[in-house]
Tab-separated table of C-alpha atoms in Angstrom:
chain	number	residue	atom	x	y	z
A	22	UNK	CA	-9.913	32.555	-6.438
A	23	UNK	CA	-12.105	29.406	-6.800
A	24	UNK	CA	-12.538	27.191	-9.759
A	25	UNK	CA	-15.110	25.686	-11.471
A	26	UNK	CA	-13.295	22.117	-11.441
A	27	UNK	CA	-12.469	20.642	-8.250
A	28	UNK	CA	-8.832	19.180	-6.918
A	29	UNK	CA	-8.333	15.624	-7.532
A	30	UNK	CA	-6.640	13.958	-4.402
A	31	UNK	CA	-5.482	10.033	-6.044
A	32	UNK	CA	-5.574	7.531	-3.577
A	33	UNK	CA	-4.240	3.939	-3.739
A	34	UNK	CA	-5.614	0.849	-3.346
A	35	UNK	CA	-4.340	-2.214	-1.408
A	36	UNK	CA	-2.750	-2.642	1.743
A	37	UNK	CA	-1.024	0.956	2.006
A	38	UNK	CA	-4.713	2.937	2.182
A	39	UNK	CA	-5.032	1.586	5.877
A	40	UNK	CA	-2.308	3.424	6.269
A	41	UNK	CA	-2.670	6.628	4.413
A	42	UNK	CA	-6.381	7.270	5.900
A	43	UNK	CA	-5.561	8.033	9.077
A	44	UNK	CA	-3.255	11.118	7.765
A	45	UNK	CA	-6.005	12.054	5.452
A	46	UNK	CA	-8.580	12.267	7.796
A	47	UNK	CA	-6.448	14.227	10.094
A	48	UNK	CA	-6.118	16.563	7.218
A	49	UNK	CA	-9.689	17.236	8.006
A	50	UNK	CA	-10.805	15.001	4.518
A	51	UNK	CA	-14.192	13.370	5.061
A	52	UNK	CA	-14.944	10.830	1.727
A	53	UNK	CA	-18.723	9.732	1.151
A	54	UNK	CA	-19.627	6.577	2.114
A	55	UNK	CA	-19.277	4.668	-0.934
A	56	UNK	CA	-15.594	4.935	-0.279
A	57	UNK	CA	-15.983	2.213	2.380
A	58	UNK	CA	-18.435	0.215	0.331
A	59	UNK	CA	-16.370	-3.118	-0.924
A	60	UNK	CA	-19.906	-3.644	-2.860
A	61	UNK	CA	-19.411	-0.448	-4.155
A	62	UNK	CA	-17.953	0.188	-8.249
A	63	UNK	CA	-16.954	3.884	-7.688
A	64	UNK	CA	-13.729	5.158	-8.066
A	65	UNK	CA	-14.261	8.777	-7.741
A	66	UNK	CA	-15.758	10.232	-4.716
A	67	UNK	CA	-16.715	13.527	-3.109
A	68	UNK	CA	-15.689	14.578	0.135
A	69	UNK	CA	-16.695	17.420	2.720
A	70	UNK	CA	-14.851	20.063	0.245
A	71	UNK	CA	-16.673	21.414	-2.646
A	72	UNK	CA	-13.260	21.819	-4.022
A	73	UNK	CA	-11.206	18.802	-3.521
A	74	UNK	CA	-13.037	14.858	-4.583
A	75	UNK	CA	-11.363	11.301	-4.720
A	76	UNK	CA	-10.374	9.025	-6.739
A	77	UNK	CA	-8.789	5.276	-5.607
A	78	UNK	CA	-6.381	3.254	-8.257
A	79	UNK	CA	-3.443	1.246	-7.908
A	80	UNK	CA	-0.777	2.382	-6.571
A	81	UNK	CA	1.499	2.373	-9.486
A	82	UNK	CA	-1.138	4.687	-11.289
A	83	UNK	CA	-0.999	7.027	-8.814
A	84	UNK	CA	2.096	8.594	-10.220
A	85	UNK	CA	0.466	8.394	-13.800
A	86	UNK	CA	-2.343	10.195	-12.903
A	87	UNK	CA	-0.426	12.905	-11.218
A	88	UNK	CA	1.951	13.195	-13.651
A	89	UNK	CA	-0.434	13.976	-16.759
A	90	UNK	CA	-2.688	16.148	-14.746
A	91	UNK	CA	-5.538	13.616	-13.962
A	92	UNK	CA	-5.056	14.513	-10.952
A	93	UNK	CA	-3.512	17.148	-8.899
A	94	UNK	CA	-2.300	15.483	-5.471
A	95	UNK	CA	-1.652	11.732	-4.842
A	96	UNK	CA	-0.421	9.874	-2.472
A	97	UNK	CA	2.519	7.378	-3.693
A	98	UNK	CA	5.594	5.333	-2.352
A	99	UNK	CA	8.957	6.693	-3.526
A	100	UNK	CA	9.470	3.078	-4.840
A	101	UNK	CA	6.957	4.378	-7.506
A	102	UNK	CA	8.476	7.707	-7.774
A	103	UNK	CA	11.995	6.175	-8.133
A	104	UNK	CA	10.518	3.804	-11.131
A	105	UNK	CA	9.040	5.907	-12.897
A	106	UNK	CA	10.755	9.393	-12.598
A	107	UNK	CA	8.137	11.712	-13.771
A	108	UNK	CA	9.508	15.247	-14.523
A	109	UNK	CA	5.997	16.288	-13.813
A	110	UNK	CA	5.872	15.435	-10.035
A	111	UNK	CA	7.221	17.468	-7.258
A	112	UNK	CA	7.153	15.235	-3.667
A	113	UNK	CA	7.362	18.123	-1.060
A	114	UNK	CA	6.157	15.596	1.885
A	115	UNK	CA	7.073	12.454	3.794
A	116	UNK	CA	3.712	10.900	5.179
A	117	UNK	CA	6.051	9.259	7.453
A	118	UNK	CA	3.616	5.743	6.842
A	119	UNK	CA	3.516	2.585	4.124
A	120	UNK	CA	7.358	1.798	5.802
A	121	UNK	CA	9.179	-0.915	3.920
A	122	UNK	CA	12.429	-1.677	1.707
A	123	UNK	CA	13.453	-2.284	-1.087
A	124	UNK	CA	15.994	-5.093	-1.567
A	125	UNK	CA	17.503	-7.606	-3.322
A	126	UNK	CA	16.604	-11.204	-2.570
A	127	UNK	CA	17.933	-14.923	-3.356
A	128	UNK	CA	17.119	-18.570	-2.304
A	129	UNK	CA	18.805	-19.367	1.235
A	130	UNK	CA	20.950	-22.140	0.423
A	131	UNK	CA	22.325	-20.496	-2.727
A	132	UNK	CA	23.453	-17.318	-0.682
A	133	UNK	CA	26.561	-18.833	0.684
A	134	UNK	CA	28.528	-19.764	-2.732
A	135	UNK	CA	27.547	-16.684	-4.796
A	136	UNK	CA	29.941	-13.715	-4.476
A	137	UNK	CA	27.805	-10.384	-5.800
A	138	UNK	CA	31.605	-8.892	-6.787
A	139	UNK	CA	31.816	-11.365	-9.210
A	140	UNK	CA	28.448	-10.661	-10.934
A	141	UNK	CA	28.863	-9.025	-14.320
A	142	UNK	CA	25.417	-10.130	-15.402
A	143	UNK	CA	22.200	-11.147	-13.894
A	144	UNK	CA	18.969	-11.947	-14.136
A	145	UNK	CA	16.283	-10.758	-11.723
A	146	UNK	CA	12.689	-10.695	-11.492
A	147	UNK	CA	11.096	-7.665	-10.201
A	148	UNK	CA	8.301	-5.194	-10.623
A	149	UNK	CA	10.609	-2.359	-10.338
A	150	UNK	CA	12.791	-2.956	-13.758
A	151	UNK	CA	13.947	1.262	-14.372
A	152	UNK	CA	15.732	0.518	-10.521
A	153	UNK	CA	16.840	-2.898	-10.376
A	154	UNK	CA	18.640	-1.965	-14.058
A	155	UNK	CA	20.051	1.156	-12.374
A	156	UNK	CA	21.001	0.424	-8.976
A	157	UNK	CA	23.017	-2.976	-11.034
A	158	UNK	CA	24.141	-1.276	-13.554
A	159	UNK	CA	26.067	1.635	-10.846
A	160	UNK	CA	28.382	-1.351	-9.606
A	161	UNK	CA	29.030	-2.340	-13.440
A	162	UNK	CA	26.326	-5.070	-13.573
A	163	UNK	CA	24.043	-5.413	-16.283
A	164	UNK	CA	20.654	-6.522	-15.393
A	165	UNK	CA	18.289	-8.321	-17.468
A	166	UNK	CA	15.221	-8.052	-16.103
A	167	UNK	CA	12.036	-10.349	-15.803
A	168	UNK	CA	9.335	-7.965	-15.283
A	169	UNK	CA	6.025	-9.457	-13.103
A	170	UNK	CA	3.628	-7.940	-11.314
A	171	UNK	CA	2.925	-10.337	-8.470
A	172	UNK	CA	4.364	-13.630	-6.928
A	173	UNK	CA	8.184	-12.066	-7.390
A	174	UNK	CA	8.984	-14.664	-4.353
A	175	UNK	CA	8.027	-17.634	-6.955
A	176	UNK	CA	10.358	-16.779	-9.427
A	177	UNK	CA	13.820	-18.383	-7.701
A	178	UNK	CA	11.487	-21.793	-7.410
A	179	UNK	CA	9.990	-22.075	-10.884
A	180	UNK	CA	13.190	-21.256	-12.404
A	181	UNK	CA	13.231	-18.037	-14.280
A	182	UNK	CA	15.703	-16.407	-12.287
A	183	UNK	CA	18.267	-16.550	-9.003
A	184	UNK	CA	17.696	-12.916	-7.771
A	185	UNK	CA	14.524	-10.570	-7.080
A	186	UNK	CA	14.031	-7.209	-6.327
A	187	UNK	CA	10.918	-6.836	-4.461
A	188	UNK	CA	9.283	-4.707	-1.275
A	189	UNK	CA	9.758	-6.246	2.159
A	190	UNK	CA	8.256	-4.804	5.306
A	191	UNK	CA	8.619	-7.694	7.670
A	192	UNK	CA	10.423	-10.545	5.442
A	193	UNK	CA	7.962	-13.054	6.531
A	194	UNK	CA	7.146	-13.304	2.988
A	195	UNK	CA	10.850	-13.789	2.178
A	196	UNK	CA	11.869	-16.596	4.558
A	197	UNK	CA	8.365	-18.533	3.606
A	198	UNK	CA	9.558	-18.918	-0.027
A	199	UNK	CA	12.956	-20.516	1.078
A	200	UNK	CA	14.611	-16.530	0.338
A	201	UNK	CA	16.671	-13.720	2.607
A	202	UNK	CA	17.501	-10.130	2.017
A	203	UNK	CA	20.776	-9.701	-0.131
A	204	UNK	CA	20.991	-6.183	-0.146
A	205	UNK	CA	19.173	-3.188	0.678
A	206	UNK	CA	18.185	-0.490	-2.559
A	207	UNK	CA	16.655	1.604	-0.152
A	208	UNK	CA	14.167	2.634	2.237
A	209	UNK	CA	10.753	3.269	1.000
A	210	UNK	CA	7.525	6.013	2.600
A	211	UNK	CA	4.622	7.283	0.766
A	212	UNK	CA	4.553	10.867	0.023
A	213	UNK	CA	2.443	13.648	-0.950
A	214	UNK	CA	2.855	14.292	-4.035
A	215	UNK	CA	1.478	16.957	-7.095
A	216	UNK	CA	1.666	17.925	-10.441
A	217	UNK	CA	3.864	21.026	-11.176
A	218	UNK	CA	1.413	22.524	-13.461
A	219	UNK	CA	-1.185	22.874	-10.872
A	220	UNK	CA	1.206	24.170	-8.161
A	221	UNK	CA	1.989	27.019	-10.244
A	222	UNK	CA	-1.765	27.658	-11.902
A	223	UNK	CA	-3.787	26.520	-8.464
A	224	UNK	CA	-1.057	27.516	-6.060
A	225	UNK	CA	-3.472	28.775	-3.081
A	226	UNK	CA	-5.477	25.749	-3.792
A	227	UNK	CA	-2.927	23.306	-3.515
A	228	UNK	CA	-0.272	25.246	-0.984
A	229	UNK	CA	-3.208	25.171	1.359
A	230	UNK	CA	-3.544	21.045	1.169
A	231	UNK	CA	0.261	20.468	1.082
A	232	UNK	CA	-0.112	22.211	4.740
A	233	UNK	CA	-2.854	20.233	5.685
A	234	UNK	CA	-1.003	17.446	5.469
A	235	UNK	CA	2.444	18.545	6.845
A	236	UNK	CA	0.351	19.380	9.996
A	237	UNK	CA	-1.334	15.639	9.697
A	238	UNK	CA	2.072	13.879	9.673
A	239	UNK	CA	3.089	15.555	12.011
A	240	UNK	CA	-0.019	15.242	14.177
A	241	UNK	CA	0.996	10.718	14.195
């Protein structure tokens, strides 16, 4: 069966698409040129399927668009998919790439007199509020949560909290802002992920991509 609209593959932006092309273009995806264009304003693109185009966005949006049908596939971190828990999104497939963790973080030379089993309330800054509130709140902590989008690591210095939850792939960020790793939330991949609608109303359509890129990851 074909349809007149094609699929909608989302894409994010940043330091993870580096990452996530390689798998893509194993999947035999081809995007037009503008893709690569940083002089470029486009955010949807076609590729070398009639049936399947592009679009780029932040990675947080990713999920959004998925979820309400904007697009069909994405690509997304389950750090996104564990924020936001859309009922809408099944995430059939590890990409096994965009490795990192999440954790808990705190200045160095505070680390040593605070006791975490004597916490019964916090504050923590974070871009991930929906899990730092639930992974504190399953040891009987209450959370209140300073939500920022960038420059967590700051935080600690300027005042507005102790603690942060944030993503850490090396820690070099960590350890140059005076913090270390607390604890670990957990381990974090990007995955293939789709809306539920379409995998029941385009099933072919989208069964055939999910495959595509099963045989991409494991291709690495």
């Amino acid at each position: 069966m074909t349809y007149s609209e094609p699929l909608i593959l989302a894409l994010p932006k940043g330091r993870i698409l580096s990452e996530v092309m390689p798998v893509v273009e194993r999947a035999g995806i081809a995007i037009e040129a503008a893709f690569d264009d940083p002089e470029s304003r486009k955010l949807r693109f076609r590729t070398n399927h009639r049936d399947l185009e592009v679009i780029r966005v932040r990675n947080f949006d990713v999920a959004t668009f998925v979820a309400f049908g904007g697009a069909q596939l994405g690509v997304a971190g389950n750090d996104v998919l564990m924020e936001f828990d859309y009922p809408d999104i099944y995430a059939p497939l590890d990409l096994k790439v965009g490795h990192c963790r999440l954790v808990v973080a705190a200045p160095a030379d505070t680390v040593a007199s605070d006791d975490p089993a004597q916490w019964s309330e916090i504050r923590v800054a974070t871009k991930y509020p929906e899990i730092t509130r639930r992974h504190f709140a399953s040891r009987g902590v209450q959370a209140e949560c300073v939500k920022l989008n960038g420059a967590i690591e700051l935080a600690p210095q300027l005042g507005l909290c102790r603690r942060i939850v944030d993503l850490v792939q090396t820690g070099s960020t960590l350890k140059a802002n005076g913090l270390v790793e607390i604890e670990r939330i957990a381990d974090i991949t990007s995955r293939l992920i789709m809306n539920r609608t379409a995998l029941k109303t385009r099933a072919d359509e989208v069964n055939h991509w999910v495959e595509r890129f099963r045989e991409a990851a494991r291709a690495d």
